[in-house]
Coordinates of C-alpha atoms in Angstrom, one line a residue:
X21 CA -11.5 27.0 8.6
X22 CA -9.4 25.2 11.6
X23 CA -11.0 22.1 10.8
X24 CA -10.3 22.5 6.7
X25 CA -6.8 22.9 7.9
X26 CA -5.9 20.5 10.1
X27 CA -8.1 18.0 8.8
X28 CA -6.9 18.2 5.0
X29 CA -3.8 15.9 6.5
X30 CA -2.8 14.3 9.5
X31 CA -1.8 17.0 12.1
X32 CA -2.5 18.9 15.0
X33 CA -2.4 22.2 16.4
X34 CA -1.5 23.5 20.0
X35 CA -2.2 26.9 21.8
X36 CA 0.1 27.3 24.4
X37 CA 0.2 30.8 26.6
X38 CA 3.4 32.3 27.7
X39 CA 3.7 30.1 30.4
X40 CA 4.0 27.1 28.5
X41 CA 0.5 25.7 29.5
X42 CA -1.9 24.0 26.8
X43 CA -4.7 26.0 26.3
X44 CA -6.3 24.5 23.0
X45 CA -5.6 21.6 21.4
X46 CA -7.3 19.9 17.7
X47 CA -5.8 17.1 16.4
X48 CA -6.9 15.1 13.1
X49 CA -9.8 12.7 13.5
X50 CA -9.6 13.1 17.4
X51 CA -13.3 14.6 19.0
X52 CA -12.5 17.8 21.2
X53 CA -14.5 15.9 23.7
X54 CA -11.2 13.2 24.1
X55 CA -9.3 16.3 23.8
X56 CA -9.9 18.4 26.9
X57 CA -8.0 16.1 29.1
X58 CA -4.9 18.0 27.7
X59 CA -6.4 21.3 28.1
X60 CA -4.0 23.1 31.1
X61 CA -0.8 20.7 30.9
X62 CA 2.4 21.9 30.7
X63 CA 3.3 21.3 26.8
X64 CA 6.7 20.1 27.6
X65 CA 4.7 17.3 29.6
X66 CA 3.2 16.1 26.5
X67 CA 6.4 16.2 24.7
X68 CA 8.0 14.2 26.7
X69 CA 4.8 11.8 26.5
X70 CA 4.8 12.2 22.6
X71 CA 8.8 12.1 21.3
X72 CA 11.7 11.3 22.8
X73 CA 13.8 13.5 25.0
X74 CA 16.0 14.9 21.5
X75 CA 12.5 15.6 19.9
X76 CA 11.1 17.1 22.8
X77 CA 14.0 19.4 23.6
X78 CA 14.4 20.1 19.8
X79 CA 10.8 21.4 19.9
X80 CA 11.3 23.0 23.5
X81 CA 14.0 25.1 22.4
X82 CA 12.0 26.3 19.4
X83 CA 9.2 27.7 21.1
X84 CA 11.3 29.4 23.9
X85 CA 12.7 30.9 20.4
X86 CA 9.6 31.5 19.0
X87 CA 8.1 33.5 22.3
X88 CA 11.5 35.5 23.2
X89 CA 11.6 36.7 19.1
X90 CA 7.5 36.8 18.1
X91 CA 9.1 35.6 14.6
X92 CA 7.9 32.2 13.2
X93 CA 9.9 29.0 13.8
X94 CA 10.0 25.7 11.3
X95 CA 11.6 22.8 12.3
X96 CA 11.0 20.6 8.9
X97 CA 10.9 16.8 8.8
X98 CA 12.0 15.2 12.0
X99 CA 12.4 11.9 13.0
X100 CA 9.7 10.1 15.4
X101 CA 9.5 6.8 16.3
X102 CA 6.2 5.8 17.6
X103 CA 5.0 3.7 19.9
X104 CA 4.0 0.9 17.6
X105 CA 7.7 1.5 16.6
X106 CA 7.3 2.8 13.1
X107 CA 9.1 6.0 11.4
X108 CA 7.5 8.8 10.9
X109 CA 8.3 12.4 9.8
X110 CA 6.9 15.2 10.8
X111 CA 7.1 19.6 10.3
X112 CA 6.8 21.5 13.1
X113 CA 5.8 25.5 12.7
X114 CA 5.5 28.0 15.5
X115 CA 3.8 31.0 15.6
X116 CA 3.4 34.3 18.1
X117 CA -0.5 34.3 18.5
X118 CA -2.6 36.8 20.5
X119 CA -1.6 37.7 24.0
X120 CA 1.8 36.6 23.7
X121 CA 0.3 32.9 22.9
X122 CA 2.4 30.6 20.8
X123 CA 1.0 28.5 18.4
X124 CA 2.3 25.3 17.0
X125 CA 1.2 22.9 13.9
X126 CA 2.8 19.9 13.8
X127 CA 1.8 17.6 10.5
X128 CA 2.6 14.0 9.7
X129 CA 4.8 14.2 6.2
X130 CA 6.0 10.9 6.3
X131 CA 4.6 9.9 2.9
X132 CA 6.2 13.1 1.6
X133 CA 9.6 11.7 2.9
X134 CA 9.3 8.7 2.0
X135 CA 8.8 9.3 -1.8
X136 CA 11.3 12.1 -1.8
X137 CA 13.7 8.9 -0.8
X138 CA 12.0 6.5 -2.8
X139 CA 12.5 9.1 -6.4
X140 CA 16.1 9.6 -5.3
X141 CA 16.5 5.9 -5.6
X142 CA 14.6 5.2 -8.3
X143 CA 17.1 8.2 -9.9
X144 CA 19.8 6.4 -8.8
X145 CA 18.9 3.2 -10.5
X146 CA 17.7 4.8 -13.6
X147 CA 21.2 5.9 -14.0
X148 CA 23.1 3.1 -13.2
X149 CA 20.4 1.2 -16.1
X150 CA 21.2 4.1 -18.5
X151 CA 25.2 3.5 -18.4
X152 CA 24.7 -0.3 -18.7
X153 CA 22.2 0.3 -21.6
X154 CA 25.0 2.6 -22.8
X155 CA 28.0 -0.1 -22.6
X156 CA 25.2 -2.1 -24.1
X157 CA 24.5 -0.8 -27.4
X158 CA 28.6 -0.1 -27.6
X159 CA 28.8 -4.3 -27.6
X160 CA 26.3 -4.6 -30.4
X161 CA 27.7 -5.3 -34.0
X162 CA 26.7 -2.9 -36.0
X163 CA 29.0 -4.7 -38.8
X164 CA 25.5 -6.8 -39.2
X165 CA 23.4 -4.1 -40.3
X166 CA 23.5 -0.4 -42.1
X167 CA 24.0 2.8 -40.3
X168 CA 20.5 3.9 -40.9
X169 CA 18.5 0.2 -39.5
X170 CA 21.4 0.7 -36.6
X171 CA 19.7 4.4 -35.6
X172 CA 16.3 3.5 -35.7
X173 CA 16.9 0.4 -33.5
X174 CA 19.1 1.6 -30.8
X175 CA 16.4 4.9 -30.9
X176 CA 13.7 2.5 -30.0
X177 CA 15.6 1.1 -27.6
X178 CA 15.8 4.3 -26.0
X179 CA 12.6 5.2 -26.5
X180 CA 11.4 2.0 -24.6
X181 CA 13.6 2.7 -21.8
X182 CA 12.3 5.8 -21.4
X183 CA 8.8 4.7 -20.9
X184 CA 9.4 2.3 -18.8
X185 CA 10.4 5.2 -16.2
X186 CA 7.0 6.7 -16.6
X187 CA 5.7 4.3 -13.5
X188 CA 6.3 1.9 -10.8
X189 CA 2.9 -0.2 -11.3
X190 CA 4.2 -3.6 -12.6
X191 CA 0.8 -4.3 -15.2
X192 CA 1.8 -0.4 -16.7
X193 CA 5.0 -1.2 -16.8
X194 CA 4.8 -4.4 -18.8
X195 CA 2.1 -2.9 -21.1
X196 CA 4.2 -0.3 -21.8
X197 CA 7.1 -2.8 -22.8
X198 CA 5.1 -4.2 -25.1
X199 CA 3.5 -1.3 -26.6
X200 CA 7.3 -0.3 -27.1
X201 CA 8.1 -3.0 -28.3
X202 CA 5.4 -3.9 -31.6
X203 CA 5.2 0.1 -32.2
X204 CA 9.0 0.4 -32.2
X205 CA 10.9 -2.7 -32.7
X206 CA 8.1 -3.9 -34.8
X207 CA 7.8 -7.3 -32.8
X208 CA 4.2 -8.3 -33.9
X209 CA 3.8 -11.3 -31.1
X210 CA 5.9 -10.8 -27.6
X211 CA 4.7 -11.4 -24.3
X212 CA 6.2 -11.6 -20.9
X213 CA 6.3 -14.7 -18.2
X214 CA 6.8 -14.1 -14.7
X215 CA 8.0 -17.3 -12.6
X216 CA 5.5 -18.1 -9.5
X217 CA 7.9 -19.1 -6.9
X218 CA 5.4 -21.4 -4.9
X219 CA 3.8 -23.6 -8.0
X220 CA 7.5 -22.7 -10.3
X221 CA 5.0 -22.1 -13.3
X222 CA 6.0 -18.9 -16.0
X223 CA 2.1 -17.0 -15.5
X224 CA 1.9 -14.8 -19.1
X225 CA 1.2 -11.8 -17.6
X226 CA 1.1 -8.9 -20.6
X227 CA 1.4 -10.1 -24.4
X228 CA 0.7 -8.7 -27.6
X229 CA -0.5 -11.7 -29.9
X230 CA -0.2 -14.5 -27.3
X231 CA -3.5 -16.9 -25.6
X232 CA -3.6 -15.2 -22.8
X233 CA -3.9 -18.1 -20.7
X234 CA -0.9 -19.9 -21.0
X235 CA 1.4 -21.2 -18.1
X236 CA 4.3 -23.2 -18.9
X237 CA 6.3 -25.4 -15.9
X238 CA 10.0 -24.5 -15.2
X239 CA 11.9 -26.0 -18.1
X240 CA 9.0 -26.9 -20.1
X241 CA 9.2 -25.9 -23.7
X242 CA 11.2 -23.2 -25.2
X243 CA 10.5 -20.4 -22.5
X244 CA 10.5 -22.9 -19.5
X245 CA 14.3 -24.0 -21.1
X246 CA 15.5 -20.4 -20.9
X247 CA 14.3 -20.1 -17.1
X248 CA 16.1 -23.1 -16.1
X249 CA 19.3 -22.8 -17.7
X250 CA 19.3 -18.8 -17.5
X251 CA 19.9 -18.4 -21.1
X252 CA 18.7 -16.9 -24.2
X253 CA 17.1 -19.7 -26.6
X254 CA 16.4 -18.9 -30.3
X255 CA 14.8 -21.4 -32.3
X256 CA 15.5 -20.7 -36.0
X257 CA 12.1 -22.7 -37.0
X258 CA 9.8 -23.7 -34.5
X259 CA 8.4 -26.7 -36.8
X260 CA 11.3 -28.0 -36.2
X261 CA 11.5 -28.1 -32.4
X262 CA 10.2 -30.5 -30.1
X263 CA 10.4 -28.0 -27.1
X264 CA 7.7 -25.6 -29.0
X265 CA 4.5 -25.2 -26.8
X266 CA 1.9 -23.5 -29.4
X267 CA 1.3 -19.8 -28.6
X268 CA 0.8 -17.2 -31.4
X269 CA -1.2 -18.5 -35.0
X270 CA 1.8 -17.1 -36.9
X271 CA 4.7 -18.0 -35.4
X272 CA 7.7 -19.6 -37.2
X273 CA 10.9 -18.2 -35.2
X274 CA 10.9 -18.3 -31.5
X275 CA 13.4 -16.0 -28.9
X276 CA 13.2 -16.4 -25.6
X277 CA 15.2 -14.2 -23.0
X278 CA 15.6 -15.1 -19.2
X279 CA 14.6 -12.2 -16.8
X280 CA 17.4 -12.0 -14.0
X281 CA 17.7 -9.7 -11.6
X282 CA 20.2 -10.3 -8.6
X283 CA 21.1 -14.1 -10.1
X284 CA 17.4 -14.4 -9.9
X285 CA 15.5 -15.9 -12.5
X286 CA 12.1 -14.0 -12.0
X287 CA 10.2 -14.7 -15.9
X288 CA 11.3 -14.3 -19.7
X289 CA 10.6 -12.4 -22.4
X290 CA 9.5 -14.5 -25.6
X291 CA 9.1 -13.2 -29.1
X292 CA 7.3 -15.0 -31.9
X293 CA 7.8 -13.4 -35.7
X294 CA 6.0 -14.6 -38.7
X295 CA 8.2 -16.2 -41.5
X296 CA 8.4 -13.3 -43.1
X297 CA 9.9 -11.1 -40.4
X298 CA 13.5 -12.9 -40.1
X299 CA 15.7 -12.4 -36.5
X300 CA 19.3 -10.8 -37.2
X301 CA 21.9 -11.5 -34.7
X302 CA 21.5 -8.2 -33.5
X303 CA 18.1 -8.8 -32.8
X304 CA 19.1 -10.9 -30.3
X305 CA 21.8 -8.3 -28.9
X306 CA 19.0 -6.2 -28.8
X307 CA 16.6 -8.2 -26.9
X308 CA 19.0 -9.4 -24.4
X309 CA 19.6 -5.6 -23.2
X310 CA 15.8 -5.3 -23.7
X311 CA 15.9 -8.0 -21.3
X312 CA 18.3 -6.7 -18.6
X313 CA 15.9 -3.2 -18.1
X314 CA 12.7 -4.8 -18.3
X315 CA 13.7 -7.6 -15.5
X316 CA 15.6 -4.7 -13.4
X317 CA 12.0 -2.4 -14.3
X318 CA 9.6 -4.9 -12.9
X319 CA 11.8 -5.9 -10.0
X320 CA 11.7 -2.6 -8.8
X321 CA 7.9 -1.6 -9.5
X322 CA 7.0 -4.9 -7.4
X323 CA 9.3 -3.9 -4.9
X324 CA 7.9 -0.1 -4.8
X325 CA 4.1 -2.3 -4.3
X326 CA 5.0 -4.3 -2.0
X327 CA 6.4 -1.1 0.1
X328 CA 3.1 0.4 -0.4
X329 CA 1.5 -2.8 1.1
X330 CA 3.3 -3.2 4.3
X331 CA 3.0 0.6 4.5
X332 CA -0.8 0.7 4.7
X333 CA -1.2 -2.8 6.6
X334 CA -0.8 -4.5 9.9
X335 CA 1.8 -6.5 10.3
X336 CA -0.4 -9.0 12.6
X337 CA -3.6 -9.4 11.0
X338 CA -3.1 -8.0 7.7
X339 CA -5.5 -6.0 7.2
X340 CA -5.6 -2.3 6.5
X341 CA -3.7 -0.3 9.4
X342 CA -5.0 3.2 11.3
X343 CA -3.2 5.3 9.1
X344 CA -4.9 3.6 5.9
X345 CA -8.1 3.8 7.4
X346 CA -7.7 7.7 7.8
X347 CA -7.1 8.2 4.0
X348 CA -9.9 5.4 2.5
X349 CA -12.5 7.3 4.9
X350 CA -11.7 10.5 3.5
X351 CA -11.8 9.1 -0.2
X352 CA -15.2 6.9 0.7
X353 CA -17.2 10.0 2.1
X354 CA -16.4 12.3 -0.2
X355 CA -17.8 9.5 -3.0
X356 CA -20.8 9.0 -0.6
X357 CA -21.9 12.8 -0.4
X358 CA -20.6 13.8 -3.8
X359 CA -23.1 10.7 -5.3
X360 CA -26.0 10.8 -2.3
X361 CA -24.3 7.1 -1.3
X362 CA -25.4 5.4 2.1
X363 CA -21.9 4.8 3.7
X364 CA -22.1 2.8 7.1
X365 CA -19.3 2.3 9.9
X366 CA -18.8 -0.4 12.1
X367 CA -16.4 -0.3 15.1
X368 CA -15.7 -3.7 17.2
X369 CA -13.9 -4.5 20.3
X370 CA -13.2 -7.8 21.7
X371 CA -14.9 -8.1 25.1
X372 CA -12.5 -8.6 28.3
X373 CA -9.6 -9.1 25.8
X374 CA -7.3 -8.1 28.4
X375 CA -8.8 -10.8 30.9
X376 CA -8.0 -13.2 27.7
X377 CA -4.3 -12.1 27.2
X378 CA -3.7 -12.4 31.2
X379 CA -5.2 -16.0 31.7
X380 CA -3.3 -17.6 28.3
X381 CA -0.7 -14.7 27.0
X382 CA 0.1 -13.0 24.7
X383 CA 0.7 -15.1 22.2
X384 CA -2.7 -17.2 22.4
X385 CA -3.8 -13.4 22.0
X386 CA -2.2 -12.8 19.2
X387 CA -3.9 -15.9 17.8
X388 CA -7.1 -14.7 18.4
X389 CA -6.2 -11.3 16.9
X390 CA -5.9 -13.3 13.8
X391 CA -8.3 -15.3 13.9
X392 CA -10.7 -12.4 14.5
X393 CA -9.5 -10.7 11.7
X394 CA -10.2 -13.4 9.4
X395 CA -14.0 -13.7 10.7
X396 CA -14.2 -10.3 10.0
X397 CA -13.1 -10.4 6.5
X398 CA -15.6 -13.2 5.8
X399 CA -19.1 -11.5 6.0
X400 CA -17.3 -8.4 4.3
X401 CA -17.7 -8.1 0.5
X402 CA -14.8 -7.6 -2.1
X403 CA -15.5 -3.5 -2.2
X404 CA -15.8 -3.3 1.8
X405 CA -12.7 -2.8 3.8
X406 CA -11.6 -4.3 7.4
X407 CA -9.1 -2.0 9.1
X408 CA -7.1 -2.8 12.5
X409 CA -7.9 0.1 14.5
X410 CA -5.8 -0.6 17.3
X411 CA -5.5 -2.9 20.0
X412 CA -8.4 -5.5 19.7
X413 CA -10.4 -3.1 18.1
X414 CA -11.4 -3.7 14.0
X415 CA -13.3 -1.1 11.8
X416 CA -15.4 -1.8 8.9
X417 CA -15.9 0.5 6.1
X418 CA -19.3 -0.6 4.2
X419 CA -19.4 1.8 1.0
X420 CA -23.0 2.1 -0.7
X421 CA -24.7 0.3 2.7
X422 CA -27.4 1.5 4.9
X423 CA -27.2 1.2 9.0
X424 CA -30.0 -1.4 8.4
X425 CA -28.4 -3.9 6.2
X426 CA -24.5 -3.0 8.5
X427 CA -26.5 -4.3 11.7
X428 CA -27.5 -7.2 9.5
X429 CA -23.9 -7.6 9.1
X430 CA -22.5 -6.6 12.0
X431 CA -24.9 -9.5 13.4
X432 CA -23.7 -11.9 11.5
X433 CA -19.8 -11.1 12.5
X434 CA -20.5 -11.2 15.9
X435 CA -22.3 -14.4 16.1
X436 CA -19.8 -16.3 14.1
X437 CA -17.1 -14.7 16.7
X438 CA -18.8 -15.6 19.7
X439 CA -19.5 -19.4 18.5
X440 CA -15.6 -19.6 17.0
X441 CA -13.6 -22.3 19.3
X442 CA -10.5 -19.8 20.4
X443 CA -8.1 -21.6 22.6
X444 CA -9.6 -21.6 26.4
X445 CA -12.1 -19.1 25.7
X446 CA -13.7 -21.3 27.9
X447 CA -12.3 -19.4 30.8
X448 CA -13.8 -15.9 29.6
X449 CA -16.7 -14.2 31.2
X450 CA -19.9 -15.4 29.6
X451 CA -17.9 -18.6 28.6
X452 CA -17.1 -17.5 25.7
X453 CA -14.7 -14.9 23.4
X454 CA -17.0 -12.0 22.2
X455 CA -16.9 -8.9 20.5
X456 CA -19.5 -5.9 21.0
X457 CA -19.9 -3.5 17.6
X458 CA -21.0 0.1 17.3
X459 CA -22.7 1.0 14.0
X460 CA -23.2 4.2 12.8
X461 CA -23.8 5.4 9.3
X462 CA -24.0 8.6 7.0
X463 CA -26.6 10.2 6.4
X464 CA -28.7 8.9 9.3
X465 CA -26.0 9.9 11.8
X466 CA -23.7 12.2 10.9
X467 CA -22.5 14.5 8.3
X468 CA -18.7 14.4 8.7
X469 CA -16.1 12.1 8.9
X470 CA -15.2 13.0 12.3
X471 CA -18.7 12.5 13.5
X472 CA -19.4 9.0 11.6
X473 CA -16.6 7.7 14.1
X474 CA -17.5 9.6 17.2
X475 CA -21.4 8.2 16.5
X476 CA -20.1 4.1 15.8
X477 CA -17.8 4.9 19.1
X478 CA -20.7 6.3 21.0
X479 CA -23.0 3.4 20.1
X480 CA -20.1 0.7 20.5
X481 CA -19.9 1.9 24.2
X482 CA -23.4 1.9 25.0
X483 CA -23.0 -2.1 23.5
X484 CA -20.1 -2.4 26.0
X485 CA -21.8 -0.3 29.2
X486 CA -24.6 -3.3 28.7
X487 CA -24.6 -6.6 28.0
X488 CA -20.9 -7.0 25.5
X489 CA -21.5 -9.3 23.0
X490 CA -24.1 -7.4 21.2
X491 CA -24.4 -4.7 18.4
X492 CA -25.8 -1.3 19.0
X493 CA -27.1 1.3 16.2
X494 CA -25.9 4.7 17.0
X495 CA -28.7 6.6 18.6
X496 CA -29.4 10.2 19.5
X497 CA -30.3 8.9 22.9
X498 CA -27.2 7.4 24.1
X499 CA -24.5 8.9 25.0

């Protein structure tokens, strides 16, 4: 049940006795063998170790509440910054336990804070989009077309707007544009460009009725025109424009609307209609406010993805960070016993690494950090993942691999490391800059997550006691 508990999400929980000395202590994907060390200290000790002096008073002063009334003490959502200097939040909940024991549970709710913030901006937006969508429809002319075609388009404007708040994945987000827009608006071919800032092409990236594959240069044709001169273009008759760069079979009129968000072009939206379906002038008043929420839309959903990305990466190597590698175990091993799947671990350390950084510093380390990294990435396949563990140790996750086909790999990544020419590697031990990996796999080795790391630790220690530069299978006989 403890382990259900603290497991489920990243946390720990403390026993401490009335004399404020640690007397148990489990913490998420931590062994209790690397545990025991802090078995006996003084908790405020580790506090001070942990947080900073107003955390570790804050937390202090709660359990001297907590043990003087035997009533239960929450301190929700406070501030830590760690060592690696990120923000994190976290609750903190004390409880009498037996023999005038207190105990405390402290879990990690950063994520929760951080999309309770990133909803209340999202709010915030939404409303500010509403008001302009509001001052909007006020400016269109509804002297151009009968009450009753006036309701059912400004209702399908809402109507779009108010799917495009549904979600903050940019490929929903434009299908559900479009969807809006041929179910409600009745636009048969539209499609939306995004500008690629390095090669300055417009990429179709969602369309209803478009070739797919079509990329047109900054201020080529009609929707290159509107991204360069940050304009709405509508071509009457598209026979009868040179500019016209064939996209739907039926086209005859063409609109296309720049997509600006912060006096940033970032794509258009073009229309095609058939020569039957005619463009009013308040067609175009429509689209250009269609514009402004679809550009402000996709702005923020790639913004909310990019969050996401530098939340779950390291900022040196780029691959996935610790915290990252916590949930994608969890998902991968609950595939691997739900479906019978081989899953296989592989944990690597750089050999002397600290003997590297010392003779060339740090930044030469860094460089090989990198450069590591990438060598890892290489033997790995598209549905394997490469995690920074910490330090100048890596972790690779091999889903649907046996510990027989990961030493094969794990083979191959440290030969191509050790024969890589790093800057005055020269100067290492052995002449060259190694890495020794520890592979262990479920089912052969273990049956939990937990133990799948402690048995690729184990067996990347046993590399490390011998030779370095080598790759040991986990074994029941080393320890």
């Amino acid at each position: 049940m403890l382990n259900t508990v603290v497991n489920a999400k990243p946390s720990a929980l403390i026993t401490i006795n009335a004399t404020g000395i640690i007397s148990h202590v489990h913490i998420t994907g931590r062994s209790q063998a690397s545990l025991a060390l802090l078995t006996g200290k003084r908790l405020l000790k580790l506090l001070r170790l942990v947080f900073d002096t107003h955390n570790s008073q804050l937390i202090s002063n709660a359990f001297t509440t907590c043990l003087a009334s035997q009533q239960q003490t929450t301190i929700s959502q406070f501030k830590h910054i760690s060592s690696r200097n990120l923000t994190e939040y976290f609750d903190c909940t004390l409880a009498p336990g037996p023999e005038k024991s207190i105990i405390i549970f402290f879990q990690n709710v950063t994520e929760s804070v951080l999309f309770q913030e990133e909803l209340f901006t999202i709010t915030e937006q939404h409303e500010s989009l509403n008001q302009d969508l509001c001052v909007a429809m006020a400016n269109l002319d509804f002297h151009l077309m009968d009450l009753e075609h006036a309701h059912k388009k400004l209702s399908a404007l809402y109507r779009i707007t108010a799917i495009v708040q549904k979600t903050v994945n940019e490929k929903e987000v434009m299908e559900e544009i479009l969807d809006g827009m041929t179910r409600e608006l009745g636009f048969i071919n539209a499609a939306i460009f995004l500008l690629d800032p390095n090669s300055q092409e417009l990429i179709n990236k969602a369309h209803r009725g478009y070739n797919d594959k079509i990329r047109v240069s900054l201020g080529q044709g009609v929707t290159g025109y509107a991204a360069l001169h940050r304009e709405l273009v509508y071509v009457p008759d598209i026979t009868l424009d040179s500019r016209y760069i064939p996209g739907t079979k039926n086209g005859f009129s063409e609109v296309a609307v720049p997509l600006i968000v912060n006096d940033r072009v970032i794509g258009v939206l073009d229309v095609e209609t058939s020569q039957e379906q005619s463009i009013k002038a308040y067609d175009l008043d429509l689209l250009r406010s269609l514009a402004s929420q679809i550009a402000m839309t996709i702005a923020h959903a790639s913004h909310v993805n990019q969050a996401c990305i530098e939340a779950s990466t390291d900022g040196l190597t780029n691959l996935y960070n610790y915290r990252h590698f916590q949930n994608i175990l969890q998902q991968e091993f609950k595939r691997a016993t739900r479906y019978n799947w081989s899953l296989s671990l592989l944990m690597i350390d750089i050999d002397y690494f600290k003997h590297y950084n010392d003779i060339n510093g740090h930044l030469y380390g860094d460089d090989a950090l990198r450069a590591v990294a990438e060598l890892v990435r290489q033997y790995c396949r598209d549905t394997d993942f490469v995690f920074r563990y910490g330090g100048e140790e890596f972790v690779v996750l091999l889903p649907e691999t046996t510990v027989t086909r990961a030493h094969i790999i794990a083979e191959l990544i440290r030969k191509a490391i050790a024969e890589f020419p790093f800057q005055n590697s020269n100067n290492q031990p052995g002449g060259a800059l190694t890495v020794s990996i520890g592979i262990a796999g479920y089912p052969d080795n273990a049956a939990s997550e937990s133990e799948l790391i402690d048995a690729a630790d184990t067996a990347l220690y046993s590399a490390k006691r011998s030779t370095r530069n080598r790759s040991c299978l986990y074994s029941t006989n080393i320890s």
